[in-house]
Amino acid sequence: MIIVLKPNLSSKEQSAVVKEIKRLGYRPHVMRGVARTVIGAIGDETAHQSLDVLRAWPQVESVTPIQKRFKLVSREAHPQNSTVKARNVVIGARPLVVMAGPCSVESEKQLMETAHAVKAAGAQILRGGAFKPRTSPYEFQGLGEKGLKLLAKARKETGLPIITELLSQDHAEMVAEYADILQIGARNAQNFQLLIAAAKTGKPVLLKRGLSMKIEEWLLAGEYVLSNDNPNLLFCERGIRTFETYTRNTLDLSAVPIIKQESHCPVVIDPSQGAGRADLVVAMCKGAVAMGADALLIEVHPNPKEAWSDGAQQLTLDGFSKLMTELKPFIAAAGRE
Ligand code: PEP
Ligand code: MN
């Protein structure tokens, strides 16, 4: 249930409603906006008295049952767009944010060279996988904590906040110590215990869409983050598996306006995993910006031909710089900067 309170209530009048919600057996999640306060009440409506009784309270403007299974990520719960902050970078506001860097952190030289180049080209956040979810156990699994240390060094040198993948609950504390944003990969998108562990670190969480995940399931996975007291969630579309073989995945750009309608959380597009082809990344980025994406997550490598993972889809340093120039008119046309 979403309980919208009337404007200009005293805090005593507001907390009386919160207290009653608790008494009726629900968990209140209070969202204070500029003009008014909205309370999301979490609980099993089949097992408790309906919150409809709150309609009789003078403080309450409306009580809206949520037919949809997700609540806190929904636009009804938070009509304005929410923003997520990673150090000094805000995602979900007017500026389009570009996160770029290698698929995997391979060496100090590879990471530093990429970090300086993407920064010079205009990227605001550095990406790089230290723990890699590989389809085969015989493929490069990432440098682990050594990779995290290199990312921290790159952040120190460039000032760019870093995003890296959290692969296991066991690493939550360690990865959160280094990362500014935790990435939950496509293969783990419905690993609910991992989502809870990520949420509990308090760091922003970028949730990739699973390979065969319906949008409703993705929104519900995001709900695990918000319902564990972490409001800093980014939804990242990275392509879904279809029958098509020209591309590695089918990048579902319709997810952008759909998530924008259904949720207040920022939307990120990853055209690199999405297409799996470097030659398609520019076009996919233009499309994503036009559709209203808040940020892009792009793989960039100094020498993609020698990359230890995802070589076919990584842009060269030069290719990335050209992309940033070509994107400018699209960013302006989308009303962003
Ligand atoms: C990646 O970003 O390198 C990655 C492994 O992403 P995904 O989980 O979307 O495959
Ligand atoms: Mn990759």
GROMACS .gro file of C-alpha atoms and ligand atoms in nm:
model
  348
    1MET     CA    1   0.000   0.000   0.000
    2ILE     CA    2   0.110   0.355  -0.068
    3ILE     CA    3  -0.009   0.608   0.187
    4VAL     CA    4   0.015   0.970   0.077
    5LEU     CA    5  -0.003   1.216   0.363
    6LYS     CA    6  -0.158   1.560   0.342
    7PRO     CA    7   0.082   1.855   0.314
    8ASN     CA    8   0.195   2.069   0.605
    9LEU     CA    9   0.160   1.809   0.881
   10SER     CA   10   0.361   1.832   1.199
   11SER     CA   11   0.611   1.554   1.261
   12LYS     CA   12   0.391   1.437   1.551
   13GLU     CA   13   0.093   1.399   1.314
   14GLN     CA   14   0.312   1.209   1.066
   15SER     CA   15   0.463   0.974   1.321
   16ALA     CA   16   0.116   0.886   1.453
   17VAL     CA   17   0.037   0.738   1.110
   18VAL     CA   18   0.370   0.555   1.099
   19LYS     CA   19   0.298   0.410   1.444
   20GLU     CA   20  -0.045   0.289   1.337
   21ILE     CA   21   0.099   0.122   1.027
   22LYS     CA   22   0.341  -0.068   1.250
   23ARG     CA   23   0.061  -0.159   1.493
   24LEU     CA   24  -0.138  -0.308   1.207
   25GLY     CA   25   0.157  -0.536   1.128
   26TYR     CA   26   0.325  -0.360   0.835
   27ARG     CA   27   0.675  -0.218   0.789
   28PRO     CA   28   0.658   0.153   0.700
   29HIS     CA   29   0.913   0.300   0.461
   30VAL     CA   30   0.890   0.678   0.486
   31MET     CA   31   0.986   0.893   0.186
   32ARG     CA   32   0.992   1.265   0.255
   33GLY     CA   33   0.952   1.473  -0.059
   34VAL     CA   34   0.967   1.851  -0.092
   35ALA     CA   35   0.590   1.899  -0.079
   36ARG     CA   36   0.465   1.592   0.101
   37THR     CA   37   0.546   1.264   0.267
   38VAL     CA   38   0.467   0.927   0.114
   39ILE     CA   39   0.475   0.604   0.313
   40GLY     CA   40   0.523   0.266   0.151
   41ALA     CA   41   0.381  -0.001   0.382
   42ILE     CA   42   0.539  -0.342   0.336
   43GLY     CA   43   0.359  -0.647   0.460
   44ASP     CA   44   0.134  -0.931   0.367
   45GLU     CA   45  -0.207  -0.781   0.306
   46THR     CA   46  -0.366  -1.125   0.315
   47ALA     CA   47  -0.244  -1.188   0.670
   48HIS     CA   48  -0.318  -0.853   0.830
   49GLN     CA   49  -0.600  -0.607   0.857
   50SER     CA   50  -0.620  -0.389   0.546
   51LEU     CA   51  -0.455  -0.050   0.563
   52ASP     CA   52  -0.770   0.086   0.402
   53VAL     CA   53  -0.874   0.191   0.754
   54LEU     CA   54  -0.617   0.473   0.726
   55ARG     CA   55  -0.851   0.648   0.484
   56ALA     CA   56  -1.047   0.754   0.793
   57TRP     CA   57  -0.744   0.938   0.934
   58PRO     CA   58  -0.744   1.316   0.887
   59GLN     CA   59  -0.369   1.317   0.810
   60VAL     CA   60  -0.410   1.080   0.516
   61GLU     CA   61  -0.479   1.202   0.166
   62SER     CA   62  -0.491   0.867  -0.010
   63VAL     CA   63  -0.433   0.498   0.038
   64THR     CA   64  -0.352   0.322  -0.286
   65PRO     CA   65  -0.335  -0.054  -0.310
   66ILE     CA   66  -0.046  -0.168  -0.520
   67GLN     CA   67  -0.157  -0.424  -0.771
   68LYS     CA   68   0.197  -0.455  -0.893
   69ARG     CA   69   0.426  -0.680  -0.694
   70PHE     CA   70   0.704  -0.423  -0.666
   71LYS     CA   71   0.655  -0.124  -0.442
   72LEU     CA   72   0.963   0.074  -0.343
   73VAL     CA   73   1.114   0.080  -0.693
   74SER     CA   74   0.782   0.196  -0.838
   75ARG     CA   75   0.706   0.544  -0.961
   76GLU     CA   76   0.395   0.548  -0.747
   77ALA     CA   77   0.619   0.528  -0.440
   78HIS     CA   78   0.847   0.807  -0.561
   79PRO     CA   79   0.702   1.014  -0.847
   80GLN     CA   80   1.020   1.214  -0.912
   81ASN     CA   81   1.326   1.058  -1.075
   82SER     CA   82   1.569   0.946  -0.811
   83THR     CA   83   1.941   1.011  -0.841
   84VAL     CA   84   2.234   0.799  -0.732
   85LYS     CA   85   2.562   0.948  -0.621
   86ALA     CA   86   2.900   0.783  -0.661
   87ARG     CA   87   3.150   1.014  -0.491
   88ASN     CA   88   3.116   1.341  -0.688
   89VAL     CA   89   2.920   1.195  -0.982
   90VAL     CA   90   2.539   1.207  -0.987
   91ILE     CA   91   2.353   0.958  -1.207
   92GLY     CA   92   1.994   1.031  -1.302
   93ALA     CA   93   2.020   1.411  -1.319
   94ARG     CA   94   2.055   1.617  -1.639
   95PRO     CA   95   2.412   1.522  -1.728
   96LEU     CA   96   2.446   1.192  -1.913
   97VAL     CA   97   2.702   0.982  -1.728
   98VAL     CA   98   2.948   0.759  -1.912
   99MET     CA   99   3.116   0.472  -1.727
  100ALA     CA  100   3.399   0.321  -1.927
  101GLY     CA  101   3.694   0.089  -1.887
  102PRO     CA  102   3.807  -0.264  -1.956
  103CYS     CA  103   3.591  -0.573  -1.924
  104SER     CA  104   3.856  -0.720  -1.689
  105VAL     CA  105   4.137  -0.558  -1.497
  106GLU     CA  106   4.441  -0.737  -1.644
  107SER     CA  107   4.747  -0.540  -1.535
  108GLU     CA  108   4.849  -0.206  -1.389
  109LYS     CA  109   4.968  -0.081  -1.728
  110GLN     CA  110   4.646  -0.183  -1.907
  111LEU     CA  111   4.422  -0.027  -1.641
  112MET     CA  112   4.612   0.300  -1.596
  113GLU     CA  113   4.641   0.357  -1.970
  114THR     CA  114   4.268   0.297  -2.013
  115ALA     CA  115   4.170   0.505  -1.709
  116HIS     CA  116   4.365   0.811  -1.825
  117ALA     CA  117   4.235   0.777  -2.181
  118VAL     CA  118   3.868   0.740  -2.090
  119LYS     CA  119   3.895   1.031  -1.850
  120ALA     CA  120   4.054   1.250  -2.118
  121ALA     CA  121   3.771   1.155  -2.355
  122GLY     CA  122   3.507   1.259  -2.100
  123ALA     CA  123   3.409   0.946  -1.905
  124GLN     CA  124   3.305   1.023  -1.545
  125ILE     CA  125   3.330   0.672  -1.393
  126LEU     CA  126   3.585   0.393  -1.445
  127ARG     CA  127   3.464   0.035  -1.491
  128GLY     CA  128   3.672  -0.282  -1.458
  129GLY     CA  129   3.603  -0.639  -1.347
  130ALA     CA  130   3.824  -0.787  -1.075
  131PHE     CA  131   3.598  -1.087  -1.016
  132LYS     CA  132   3.473  -1.219  -1.351
  133PRO     CA  133   3.169  -1.441  -1.404
  134ARG     CA  134   3.301  -1.663  -1.685
  135THR     CA  135   3.091  -1.924  -1.861
  136SER     CA  136   3.382  -2.170  -1.849
  137PRO     CA  137   3.587  -2.239  -1.537
  138TYR     CA  138   3.894  -2.262  -1.763
  139GLU     CA  139   3.871  -1.896  -1.868
  140PHE     CA  140   4.036  -1.599  -1.689
  141GLN     CA  141   3.849  -1.546  -1.363
  142GLY     CA  142   3.985  -1.199  -1.282
  143LEU     CA  143   4.268  -1.076  -1.060
  144GLY     CA  144   4.049  -1.070  -0.747
  145GLU     CA  145   4.164  -0.838  -0.469
  146LYS     CA  146   4.477  -0.744  -0.666
  147GLY     CA  147   4.242  -0.610  -0.934
  148LEU     CA  148   4.048  -0.412  -0.673
  149LYS     CA  149   4.373  -0.257  -0.549
  150LEU     CA  150   4.462  -0.154  -0.904
  151LEU     CA  151   4.116   0.002  -0.946
  152ALA     CA  152   4.169   0.199  -0.625
  153LYS     CA  153   4.505   0.315  -0.757
  154ALA     CA  154   4.346   0.422  -1.087
  155ARG     CA  155   4.084   0.617  -0.892
  156LYS     CA  156   4.356   0.788  -0.691
  157GLU     CA  157   4.543   0.885  -1.008
  158THR     CA  158   4.245   0.999  -1.215
  159GLY     CA  159   3.983   1.095  -0.956
  160LEU     CA  160   3.728   0.875  -1.135
  161PRO     CA  161   3.491   0.678  -0.907
  162ILE     CA  162   3.496   0.303  -0.982
  163ILE     CA  163   3.236   0.041  -1.057
  164THR     CA  164   3.321  -0.327  -1.029
  165GLU     CA  165   3.131  -0.654  -1.005
  166LEU     CA  166   3.038  -0.825  -0.679
  167LEU     CA  167   3.027  -1.194  -0.764
  168SER     CA  168   2.978  -1.356  -0.426
  169GLN     CA  169   2.830  -1.274  -0.087
  170ASP     CA  170   3.161  -1.382   0.067
  171HIS     CA  171   3.333  -1.085  -0.096
  172ALA     CA  172   3.071  -0.820  -0.016
  173GLU     CA  173   3.270  -0.643   0.253
  174MET     CA  174   3.597  -0.658   0.062
  175VAL     CA  175   3.458  -0.534  -0.271
  176ALA     CA  176   3.258  -0.260  -0.100
  177GLU     CA  177   3.576  -0.138   0.067
  178TYR     CA  178   3.718  -0.049  -0.275
  179ALA     CA  179   3.419   0.011  -0.504
  180ASP     CA  180   3.204   0.321  -0.540
  181ILE     CA  181   2.932   0.124  -0.721
  182LEU     CA  182   2.875  -0.251  -0.691
  183GLN     CA  183   2.777  -0.422  -1.015
  184ILE     CA  184   2.552  -0.725  -0.990
  185GLY     CA  185   2.605  -0.921  -1.311
  186ALA     CA  186   2.345  -1.069  -1.542
  187ARG     CA  187   2.411  -1.420  -1.416
  188ASN     CA  188   2.348  -1.315  -1.057
  189ALA     CA  189   2.054  -1.085  -1.119
  190GLN     CA  190   1.818  -1.313  -0.925
  191ASN     CA  191   2.068  -1.424  -0.660
  192PHE     CA  192   1.857  -1.270  -0.387
  193GLN     CA  193   2.099  -1.333  -0.100
  194LEU     CA  194   2.371  -1.159  -0.300
  195LEU     CA  195   2.136  -0.867  -0.370
  196ILE     CA  196   2.064  -0.837   0.001
  197ALA     CA  197   2.435  -0.853   0.087
  198ALA     CA  198   2.510  -0.586  -0.175
  199ALA     CA  199   2.230  -0.364  -0.046
  200LYS     CA  200   2.354  -0.395   0.310
  201THR     CA  201   2.697  -0.258   0.223
  202GLY     CA  202   2.522   0.076   0.166
  203LYS     CA  203   2.707   0.127  -0.164
  204PRO     CA  204   2.510   0.209  -0.481
  205VAL     CA  205   2.409  -0.107  -0.667
  206LEU     CA  206   2.398  -0.141  -1.046
  207LEU     CA  207   2.169  -0.433  -1.125
  208LYS     CA  208   2.215  -0.587  -1.467
  209ARG     CA  209   1.916  -0.752  -1.629
  210GLY     CA  210   1.943  -1.131  -1.635
  211LEU     CA  211   1.987  -1.311  -1.965
  212SER     CA  212   1.627  -1.430  -1.974
  213MET     CA  213   1.469  -1.203  -1.720
  214LYS     CA  214   1.129  -1.044  -1.767
  215ILE     CA  215   1.113  -0.674  -1.681
  216GLU     CA  216   0.880  -0.747  -1.389
  217GLU     CA  217   1.132  -0.995  -1.246
  218TRP     CA  218   1.407  -0.737  -1.287
  219LEU     CA  219   1.202  -0.475  -1.103
  220LEU     CA  220   1.133  -0.727  -0.826
  221ALA     CA  221   1.506  -0.805  -0.800
  222GLY     CA  222   1.565  -0.430  -0.763
  223GLU     CA  223   1.302  -0.431  -0.488
  224TYR     CA  224   1.538  -0.652  -0.284
  225VAL     CA  225   1.789  -0.365  -0.279
  226LEU     CA  226   1.544  -0.090  -0.181
  227SER     CA  227   1.362  -0.306   0.073
  228ASN     CA  228   1.697  -0.367   0.243
  229ASP     CA  229   1.731   0.003   0.316
  230ASN     CA  230   1.948   0.095   0.020
  231PRO     CA  231   1.780   0.354  -0.206
  232ASN     CA  232   2.080   0.376  -0.442
  233LEU     CA  233   1.980   0.145  -0.725
  234LEU     CA  234   2.059   0.161  -1.097
  235PHE     CA  235   1.890  -0.068  -1.349
  236CYS     CA  236   2.125  -0.174  -1.630
  237GLU     CA  237   1.997  -0.330  -1.953
  238ARG     CA  238   2.272  -0.539  -2.113
  239GLY     CA  239   2.086  -0.745  -2.370
  240ILE     CA  240   1.875  -1.056  -2.338
  241ARG     CA  241   1.916  -1.392  -2.503
  242THR     CA  242   1.707  -1.440  -2.816
  243PHE     CA  243   1.723  -1.658  -3.129
  244GLU     CA  244   1.934  -1.395  -3.310
  245THR     CA  245   2.296  -1.486  -3.386
  246TYR     CA  246   2.422  -1.165  -3.551
  247THR     CA  247   2.463  -1.022  -3.202
  248ARG     CA  248   2.579  -1.181  -2.874
  249ASN     CA  249   2.257  -1.064  -2.710
  250THR     CA  250   1.959  -0.857  -2.819
  251LEU     CA  251   1.987  -0.516  -2.655
  252ASP     CA  252   1.632  -0.440  -2.545
  253LEU     CA  253   1.617  -0.061  -2.570
  254SER     CA  254   1.244  -0.069  -2.498
  255ALA     CA  255   1.352  -0.138  -2.141
  256VAL     CA  256   1.452   0.230  -2.109
  257PRO     CA  257   1.106   0.388  -2.148
  258ILE     CA  258   0.942   0.096  -1.968
  259ILE     CA  259   1.167   0.125  -1.661
  260LYS     CA  260   1.122   0.503  -1.676
  261GLN     CA  261   0.743   0.456  -1.664
  262GLU     CA  262   0.745   0.192  -1.393
  263SER     CA  263   1.030   0.312  -1.174
  264HIS     CA  264   1.205   0.622  -1.047
  265CYS     CA  265   1.549   0.459  -1.051
  266PRO     CA  266   1.808   0.566  -1.311
  267VAL     CA  267   1.855   0.348  -1.619
  268VAL     CA  268   2.194   0.247  -1.758
  269ILE     CA  269   2.261   0.087  -2.096
  270ASP     CA  270   2.552  -0.152  -2.155
  271PRO     CA  271   2.589  -0.176  -2.533
  272SER     CA  272   2.909  -0.381  -2.502
  273GLN     CA  273   2.758  -0.699  -2.353
  274GLY     CA  274   2.438  -0.596  -2.533
  275ALA     CA  275   2.569  -0.634  -2.887
  276GLY     CA  276   2.892  -0.819  -2.823
  277ARG     CA  277   3.038  -0.633  -3.122
  278ALA     CA  278   3.257  -0.323  -3.105
  279ASP     CA  279   3.130  -0.206  -3.446
  280LEU     CA  280   2.774  -0.172  -3.310
  281VAL     CA  281   2.855   0.015  -2.990
  282VAL     CA  282   2.836   0.369  -3.134
  283ALA     CA  283   2.491   0.313  -3.288
  284MET     CA  284   2.360   0.145  -2.973
  285CYS     CA  285   2.484   0.436  -2.759
  286LYS     CA  286   2.310   0.689  -2.984
  287GLY     CA  287   1.989   0.489  -2.956
  288ALA     CA  288   2.022   0.458  -2.579
  289VAL     CA  289   2.071   0.832  -2.534
  290ALA     CA  290   1.773   0.907  -2.759
  291MET     CA  291   1.558   0.664  -2.559
  292GLY     CA  292   1.634   0.848  -2.236
  293ALA     CA  293   1.906   0.639  -2.071
  294ASP     CA  294   2.074   0.814  -1.777
  295ALA     CA  295   2.412   0.650  -1.820
  296LEU     CA  296   2.615   0.423  -2.045
  297LEU     CA  297   2.849   0.141  -1.938
  298ILE     CA  298   3.107   0.083  -2.210
  299GLU     CA  299   3.398  -0.158  -2.241
  300VAL     CA  300   3.726  -0.001  -2.356
  301HIS     CA  301   4.069  -0.168  -2.391
  302PRO     CA  302   4.406  -0.039  -2.515
  303ASN     CA  303   4.440  -0.347  -2.734
  304PRO     CA  304   4.114  -0.540  -2.769
  305LYS     CA  305   4.281  -0.803  -2.985
  306GLU     CA  306   4.480  -0.909  -2.681
  307ALA     CA  307   4.208  -0.871  -2.418
  308TRP     CA  308   4.176  -1.153  -2.165
  309SER     CA  309   3.796  -1.134  -2.189
  310ASP     CA  310   3.534  -0.996  -2.429
  311GLY     CA  311   3.787  -0.879  -2.692
  312ALA     CA  312   3.532  -0.860  -2.974
  313GLN     CA  313   3.316  -0.602  -2.802
  314GLN     CA  314   3.572  -0.365  -2.646
  315LEU     CA  315   3.639  -0.027  -2.807
  316THR     CA  316   3.995   0.093  -2.859
  317LEU     CA  317   4.102   0.410  -2.675
  318ASP     CA  318   4.074   0.597  -3.000
  319GLY     CA  319   3.737   0.440  -3.080
  320PHE     CA  320   3.606   0.551  -2.742
  321SER     CA  321   3.724   0.905  -2.792
  322LYS     CA  322   3.550   0.917  -3.134
  323LEU     CA  323   3.233   0.778  -2.976
  324MET     CA  324   3.230   1.057  -2.716
  325THR     CA  325   3.260   1.320  -2.991
  326GLU     CA  326   2.990   1.158  -3.206
  327LEU     CA  327   2.754   1.132  -2.910
  328LYS     CA  328   2.756   1.505  -2.833
  329PRO     CA  329   2.469   1.613  -3.064
  330PHE     CA  330   2.260   1.316  -2.948
  331ILE     CA  331   2.314   1.409  -2.584
  332ALA     CA  332   2.209   1.769  -2.657
  333ALA     CA  333   1.906   1.655  -2.862
  334ALA     CA  334   1.793   1.439  -2.569
  335GLY     CA  335   1.790   1.752  -2.351
  336ARG     CA  336   2.095   1.647  -2.153
  337GLU     CA  337   2.448   1.770  -2.120
  338PEP     C1  338   3.068  -0.728  -1.764
  338PEP     O1  339   3.019  -0.616  -1.741
  338PEP     O2  340   3.184  -0.747  -1.803
  338PEP     C2  341   2.980  -0.847  -1.745
  338PEP     C3  342   3.029  -0.966  -1.721
  338PEP     O3  343   2.850  -0.816  -1.755
  338PEP     P1  344   2.717  -0.909  -1.758
  338PEP     O4  345   2.696  -0.955  -1.621
  338PEP     O5  346   2.613  -0.815  -1.809
  338PEP     O6  347   2.745  -1.022  -1.857
  339MN      MN  348   3.257  -0.797  -2.031
   0.00000   0.00000   0.00000
